[in-house]
Amino acid sequence: MKSLAQLGNELYSGNTSFPFVGRRRLWYAIAGAAVLASIILIGTVGLTPGIDFRGGSEITVTALAKPDVAPANAVLAEEGLASGASVSTVGSSSVRVQTNELTNEQLNGVSAALADAYGVADADVSATTIGPTWSSDVTNKGIRGLVIFFVLVGALIWAYFRTWKMAAAALLALVHDILITVGVYAASGFEVTPATIIGVLTILGYSLYDTVVVFDKVRENTSGYETQNRSTYGELANLAVNQSLIRSINTSVVGVLPVASLLVVGAFILGAGTLRDIALTLFIGMIAGTVSSLFLATPLLVDLRSREAVVKEQAARVAMVRDERIAAAGDDPEALAAVAAAPAAAPVIPGHHRGVSAQPKRKRKRS
């Protein structure tokens, strides 16, 4: 069995190749099904907005030896506030009660009743109210942040790679990441909090970084592609994805493992809502971002560029040269194998990826 290092070397040289671009219709179908499922989840299950987005009152009871939601539910039922309220434990010593917006008189009454029900001092019960103006402002700022992010990302990629098609492919991959993340978040039933928005923006940055690294390799491999008859634009782009595969996997594993630990600790051990919200967003988003940068971004780019006249002409020229080589090879298996292996091979560029060793040797001066 090959080691990861051996596989990486073979992928980089082209001796081993996965058809990321060749089977793009399959990847599109899988991604489309996942996105459709996410949209259905968002439409049917829906997102649960946190108190920061919907407004309301929150009361937290601390210093509990054994947190239990039953006394809080009993208080809410007695006060006639059970409808639309939620009670949950926070960590190992607190209970949190969230209701619709209460008046100061109601808030003080419920706080006192909760202190009596749990047998704690009034100082161990904290209460706060978030009005509709604040929650509306938080929602608008979250949406505005996403829009600004997309605009800046599109402009940056367009300026860096000098082509709008790379920007379009990268943005489509980011839309995929958002929808998948939001769909899974809706299925989890977790509340949408400001930490969730921070997590979404973070994973978009991660996904964009991964995509830009692959695109940079695509640009390097396809530089001057129209002057050679060995490989098409799509084949060189596919080689770039293969060459970036091991790096993407390693980066994802290193990033996902600590996030998974954070998710487990936040959700099941500490019960910390903020940790849980941001960790779930990061966990799903990082996986979706890695998948989209490998299976969607570059295939989408190839589809967008395959309509260009220069790309079509070069692909037709490559096909014609291959037909001639196959005819010349006859029944020679080695010659036929060489023709078949040519599309996946790394481009032959003097000094390609040799760094300092590719520089001319400096002559030593005689003293």
Coordinates of C-alpha atoms in Angstrom, one line a residue:
M1 CA 0.0 0.0 0.0
K2 CA 1.3 3.4 -1.0
S3 CA 2.2 5.9 1.7
L4 CA 0.6 9.4 1.6
A5 CA 4.0 10.9 0.6
Q6 CA 4.3 8.4 -2.3
L7 CA 0.7 9.1 -3.4
G8 CA 1.4 12.9 -3.2
N9 CA 4.5 12.5 -5.4
E10 CA 2.6 10.4 -8.0
L11 CA -0.3 12.9 -8.1
Y12 CA 2.2 15.8 -8.5
S13 CA 4.1 14.1 -11.4
G14 CA 0.9 12.9 -13.1
N15 CA 1.7 9.2 -12.7
T16 CA -1.6 8.9 -10.7
S17 CA -4.6 11.1 -11.5
F18 CA -8.2 11.4 -10.3
P19 CA -10.7 12.8 -12.8
F20 CA -11.9 15.8 -10.9
V21 CA -12.6 17.7 -14.2
G22 CA -13.5 14.7 -16.3
R23 CA -16.3 13.6 -14.1
R24 CA -17.5 17.1 -13.2
R25 CA -21.1 16.3 -14.2
L26 CA -21.2 13.7 -11.4
W27 CA -19.8 16.2 -8.9
Y28 CA -22.3 18.8 -10.0
A29 CA -25.2 16.3 -9.6
I30 CA -24.0 15.3 -6.0
A31 CA -23.5 19.0 -5.1
G32 CA -26.8 19.9 -6.5
A33 CA -28.6 17.2 -4.6
A34 CA -26.9 18.3 -1.3
V35 CA -27.8 21.9 -2.0
L36 CA -31.4 21.0 -2.8
A37 CA -31.6 19.0 0.4
S38 CA -30.3 22.0 2.4
I39 CA -32.8 24.3 0.8
I40 CA -35.6 21.9 1.7
L41 CA -34.4 21.7 5.3
I42 CA -34.2 25.5 5.5
G43 CA -37.7 25.8 4.1
T44 CA -39.3 23.1 6.1
V45 CA -37.4 22.8 9.4
G46 CA -36.3 26.4 9.3
L47 CA -33.6 28.2 11.3
T48 CA -34.1 29.0 15.0
P49 CA -33.1 32.6 15.5
G50 CA -31.5 33.4 18.8
I51 CA -32.6 36.1 21.2
D52 CA -30.1 38.5 19.5
F53 CA -32.0 38.2 16.3
R54 CA -35.7 37.9 17.4
G55 CA -35.6 40.0 20.6
G56 CA -36.9 38.9 23.9
S57 CA -36.0 38.4 27.6
E58 CA -33.4 36.1 29.0
I59 CA -33.0 35.0 32.7
T60 CA -30.0 32.9 33.9
V61 CA -29.9 31.1 37.2
T62 CA -26.4 30.3 38.3
A63 CA -24.7 28.6 41.3
L64 CA -26.8 25.4 41.0
A65 CA -25.4 22.1 42.4
K66 CA -27.6 20.2 39.9
P67 CA -29.2 22.2 37.1
D68 CA -32.8 21.0 36.3
V69 CA -35.2 22.6 33.9
A70 CA -38.3 21.3 35.7
P71 CA -38.6 24.2 38.3
A72 CA -38.1 26.8 35.5
N73 CA -40.9 25.2 33.4
A74 CA -43.2 25.2 36.4
V75 CA -42.5 28.9 37.1
L76 CA -43.2 29.8 33.4
A77 CA -46.5 27.8 33.4
E78 CA -47.6 29.4 36.7
E79 CA -46.8 32.9 35.2
G80 CA -48.6 32.1 31.9
L81 CA -45.4 32.5 29.9
A82 CA -44.8 28.9 28.7
S83 CA -45.9 29.7 25.2
G84 CA -42.8 30.6 23.0
A85 CA -40.4 30.2 25.9
S86 CA -37.4 27.9 26.0
V87 CA -35.5 26.5 29.0
S88 CA -32.0 24.9 28.8
T89 CA -29.1 24.0 31.0
V90 CA -25.8 25.9 30.5
G91 CA -22.7 24.1 31.6
S92 CA -22.9 22.1 34.9
S93 CA -24.3 24.8 37.2
S94 CA -26.7 27.1 35.3
V95 CA -30.2 27.2 33.8
R96 CA -31.2 29.6 31.1
V97 CA -34.7 30.8 30.4
Q98 CA -35.6 32.7 27.2
T99 CA -39.1 34.2 26.6
N100 CA -40.8 36.8 24.5
E101 CA -40.0 40.4 25.6
L102 CA -41.3 41.0 29.1
T103 CA -42.0 44.2 31.0
N104 CA -39.8 45.2 33.8
E105 CA -42.5 44.2 36.3
Q106 CA -42.8 40.7 34.7
L107 CA -39.0 40.3 34.5
N108 CA -38.6 41.1 38.2
G109 CA -41.5 38.8 39.1
V110 CA -40.2 35.8 37.1
S111 CA -36.6 36.4 38.4
A112 CA -37.8 36.3 42.0
A113 CA -40.0 33.2 41.4
L114 CA -37.0 31.4 39.8
A115 CA -34.8 32.3 42.8
D116 CA -37.3 30.8 45.1
A117 CA -37.9 27.7 42.9
Y118 CA -34.1 26.9 42.8
G119 CA -33.4 28.1 46.4
V120 CA -30.7 30.6 45.4
A121 CA -30.0 34.2 46.3
D122 CA -31.3 37.0 44.1
A123 CA -27.8 37.9 43.1
D124 CA -27.5 34.5 41.4
V125 CA -30.3 35.3 39.0
S126 CA -29.4 37.7 36.1
A127 CA -32.0 39.1 33.6
T128 CA -31.7 41.0 30.4
T129 CA -34.0 42.1 27.6
I130 CA -33.1 42.7 23.9
G131 CA -35.6 44.9 22.1
P132 CA -36.8 44.6 18.5
T133 CA -34.6 47.5 17.4
W134 CA -31.4 45.9 18.6
S135 CA -32.3 42.5 17.1
S136 CA -33.2 44.1 13.7
D137 CA -29.9 46.0 13.8
V138 CA -27.9 42.7 14.4
T139 CA -29.7 41.0 11.6
N140 CA -29.1 43.8 9.1
K141 CA -25.4 44.0 10.0
G142 CA -25.1 40.2 9.6
I143 CA -26.6 40.3 6.1
R144 CA -24.6 43.4 5.2
G145 CA -21.4 41.6 6.3
L146 CA -22.1 38.7 4.0
V147 CA -22.9 40.9 1.0
I148 CA -19.7 43.0 1.5
F149 CA -17.7 39.9 1.8
F150 CA -18.9 38.5 -1.5
V151 CA -18.3 41.8 -3.3
L152 CA -14.8 42.2 -2.0
V153 CA -13.9 38.6 -2.7
G154 CA -15.2 38.8 -6.3
A155 CA -13.2 42.0 -6.9
L156 CA -10.0 40.6 -5.2
I157 CA -10.0 37.4 -7.2
W158 CA -10.8 39.2 -10.4
A159 CA -7.9 41.6 -9.8
Y160 CA -5.5 38.9 -8.7
F161 CA -6.1 36.4 -11.5
R162 CA -7.1 39.0 -14.1
T163 CA -10.2 37.0 -15.1
W164 CA -13.8 37.2 -14.0
K165 CA -14.3 33.5 -14.7
M166 CA -12.2 32.5 -11.7
A167 CA -14.0 35.0 -9.5
A168 CA -17.4 33.5 -10.7
A169 CA -16.3 29.9 -10.1
A170 CA -15.0 30.8 -6.6
L171 CA -18.2 32.6 -5.7
L172 CA -20.4 29.8 -6.8
A173 CA -18.3 27.4 -4.7
L174 CA -18.8 29.8 -1.7
V175 CA -22.6 29.8 -2.3
H176 CA -22.5 26.0 -2.1
D177 CA -20.6 26.1 1.2
I178 CA -23.1 28.6 2.7
L179 CA -26.1 26.6 1.7
I180 CA -24.7 23.3 3.0
T181 CA -23.6 24.8 6.3
V182 CA -27.0 26.6 6.8
G183 CA -28.9 23.4 5.9
V184 CA -27.1 21.3 8.4
Y185 CA -27.4 24.0 11.0
A186 CA -31.2 24.1 10.4
A187 CA -31.3 20.3 10.8
S188 CA -29.4 20.5 14.1
G189 CA -32.0 22.8 15.7
F190 CA -29.2 25.0 17.2
E191 CA -30.1 28.7 17.6
V192 CA -28.7 31.2 15.1
T193 CA -26.5 33.6 17.2
P194 CA -23.9 36.3 16.4
A195 CA -21.3 33.5 16.9
T196 CA -23.0 31.6 14.0
I197 CA -22.5 34.6 11.7
I198 CA -18.8 34.9 12.8
G199 CA -18.4 31.2 12.0
V200 CA -20.0 31.5 8.5
L201 CA -17.6 34.4 7.6
T202 CA -14.7 32.4 9.0
I203 CA -15.4 29.3 6.9
L204 CA -16.0 31.4 3.8
G205 CA -12.5 32.8 4.3
Y206 CA -11.1 29.3 4.8
S207 CA -12.9 28.0 1.7
L208 CA -11.7 30.9 -0.4
Y209 CA -8.1 30.4 0.7
D210 CA -8.3 26.7 -0.4
T211 CA -9.8 27.7 -3.7
V212 CA -7.2 30.4 -4.4
V213 CA -4.4 28.0 -3.7
V214 CA -5.8 25.5 -6.3
F215 CA -6.5 28.3 -8.8
D216 CA -2.9 29.6 -8.4
K217 CA -1.7 26.1 -9.4
V218 CA -4.2 26.1 -12.3
R219 CA -2.8 29.4 -13.5
E220 CA 0.8 28.1 -13.2
N221 CA 0.0 24.9 -15.1
T222 CA -2.0 26.6 -17.9
S223 CA 0.5 29.4 -18.5
G224 CA 1.2 29.3 -22.3
Y225 CA -1.0 26.2 -22.7
E226 CA -2.1 27.4 -26.2
T227 CA 1.4 27.1 -27.5
Q228 CA 1.7 23.3 -26.9
N229 CA -0.2 20.3 -28.3
R230 CA 0.3 17.9 -25.4
S231 CA -2.5 18.7 -23.0
T232 CA -5.8 20.6 -23.1
Y233 CA -6.7 23.4 -20.7
G234 CA -9.0 21.1 -18.8
E235 CA -6.4 18.4 -18.5
L236 CA -3.8 20.8 -17.1
A237 CA -6.4 22.2 -14.7
N238 CA -7.2 18.6 -13.6
L239 CA -3.5 18.1 -13.0
A240 CA -3.4 21.2 -10.8
V241 CA -6.2 19.8 -8.6
N242 CA -4.4 16.5 -8.2
Q243 CA -1.2 18.3 -7.3
S244 CA -3.1 20.3 -4.6
L245 CA -5.0 17.3 -3.3
I246 CA -2.7 16.1 -0.5
R247 CA -2.1 19.7 0.7
S248 CA -5.9 20.3 0.9
I249 CA -6.5 17.1 2.8
N250 CA -3.7 17.7 5.3
T251 CA -4.9 21.3 5.9
S252 CA -8.5 20.2 6.4
V253 CA -7.6 17.4 8.8
V254 CA -5.4 19.8 10.9
G255 CA -8.2 22.3 10.9
V256 CA -11.2 20.0 11.4
L257 CA -9.8 17.9 14.3
P258 CA -9.5 20.8 16.9
V259 CA -12.9 22.2 15.7
A260 CA -14.5 18.8 16.3
S261 CA -13.0 18.7 19.8
L262 CA -14.4 22.2 20.4
L263 CA -17.8 21.1 19.2
V264 CA -17.9 18.1 21.5
V265 CA -16.7 20.1 24.5
G266 CA -19.1 23.0 23.8
A267 CA -22.2 20.9 23.0
F268 CA -21.9 17.9 25.4
I269 CA -19.5 18.8 28.2
L270 CA -19.7 22.5 29.0
G271 CA -23.1 23.2 27.3
A272 CA -21.7 26.5 26.2
G273 CA -24.0 27.8 23.5
T274 CA -21.5 30.2 21.9
L275 CA -18.8 27.5 21.6
R276 CA -21.4 25.0 20.2
D277 CA -22.8 27.5 17.6
I278 CA -19.5 28.6 16.2
A279 CA -17.9 25.1 16.3
L280 CA -20.8 23.4 14.4
T281 CA -20.6 26.2 11.7
L282 CA -16.8 25.8 11.4
F283 CA -16.9 22.0 11.4
I284 CA -19.5 21.7 8.6
G285 CA -18.2 24.7 6.7
M286 CA -14.5 23.6 6.6
I287 CA -15.5 20.2 5.2
A288 CA -17.8 21.7 2.6
G289 CA -15.2 24.3 1.7
T290 CA -12.5 21.6 1.1
V291 CA -14.9 19.6 -1.1
S292 CA -16.0 22.6 -3.1
S293 CA -12.4 23.8 -3.7
L294 CA -11.5 20.3 -5.2
F295 CA -14.7 19.1 -6.8
L296 CA -16.5 22.3 -7.9
A297 CA -14.4 25.4 -8.2
T298 CA -11.9 24.1 -10.9
P299 CA -14.5 22.1 -12.9
L300 CA -16.7 25.2 -13.0
L301 CA -13.8 27.2 -14.2
V302 CA -13.0 24.7 -16.9
D303 CA -16.7 24.8 -18.0
L304 CA -16.6 28.6 -18.2
R305 CA -13.4 28.7 -20.1
S306 CA -14.2 25.8 -22.5
R307 CA -16.5 28.2 -24.4
E308 CA -13.6 30.4 -25.4
A309 CA -12.5 30.2 -29.0
V310 CA -8.8 29.9 -28.0
V311 CA -9.5 27.0 -25.7
K312 CA -11.7 25.2 -28.3
E313 CA -9.0 25.6 -31.0
Q314 CA -6.2 24.3 -28.8
A315 CA -8.3 21.3 -27.6
A316 CA -9.1 20.4 -31.3
R317 CA -5.4 20.7 -32.1
V318 CA -4.4 18.4 -29.2
A319 CA -7.0 15.9 -30.3
M320 CA -5.7 15.9 -33.9
V321 CA -2.1 15.5 -32.7
R322 CA -3.1 12.5 -30.5
D323 CA -4.9 10.8 -33.3
E324 CA -1.8 11.2 -35.4
R325 CA 0.4 9.7 -32.6
I326 CA -2.0 6.8 -32.1
A327 CA -2.0 6.0 -35.8
A328 CA 1.8 6.2 -35.8
A329 CA 2.1 4.0 -32.7
G330 CA 0.3 1.2 -34.4
D331 CA 0.2 -1.9 -32.2
D332 CA 3.2 -0.9 -30.1
P333 CA 1.8 -1.1 -26.5
E334 CA 4.6 1.1 -25.1
A335 CA 4.0 3.9 -27.6
L336 CA 0.2 3.7 -27.0
A337 CA 0.8 3.9 -23.2
A338 CA 3.0 7.0 -23.7
V339 CA 0.3 8.7 -25.7
A340 CA -2.4 7.8 -23.1
A341 CA -0.2 9.1 -20.2
A342 CA 0.7 12.4 -21.9
P343 CA -2.4 14.4 -20.8
A344 CA -1.8 13.7 -17.1
A345 CA 1.9 14.4 -17.1
A346 CA 3.2 17.5 -15.4
P347 CA 4.1 20.3 -17.9
V348 CA 7.7 20.3 -19.0
I349 CA 9.0 23.8 -18.0
P350 CA 12.7 24.4 -17.6
G351 CA 13.4 24.9 -13.9
H352 CA 9.8 24.2 -13.0
H353 CA 9.5 24.0 -9.2
R354 CA 13.2 23.6 -8.6
G355 CA 13.6 26.8 -6.8
V356 CA 17.1 27.9 -6.1
S357 CA 18.5 24.8 -7.8
A358 CA 17.1 26.1 -11.1
Q359 CA 19.2 29.3 -10.9
P360 CA 22.5 29.6 -12.9
K361 CA 25.5 28.7 -10.9
R362 CA 27.6 31.6 -9.8
K363 CA 31.3 31.5 -10.8
R364 CA 33.7 31.9 -8.0
K365 CA 36.2 34.7 -8.4
R366 CA 39.8 33.7 -8.1
S367 CA 41.7 35.6 -5.4

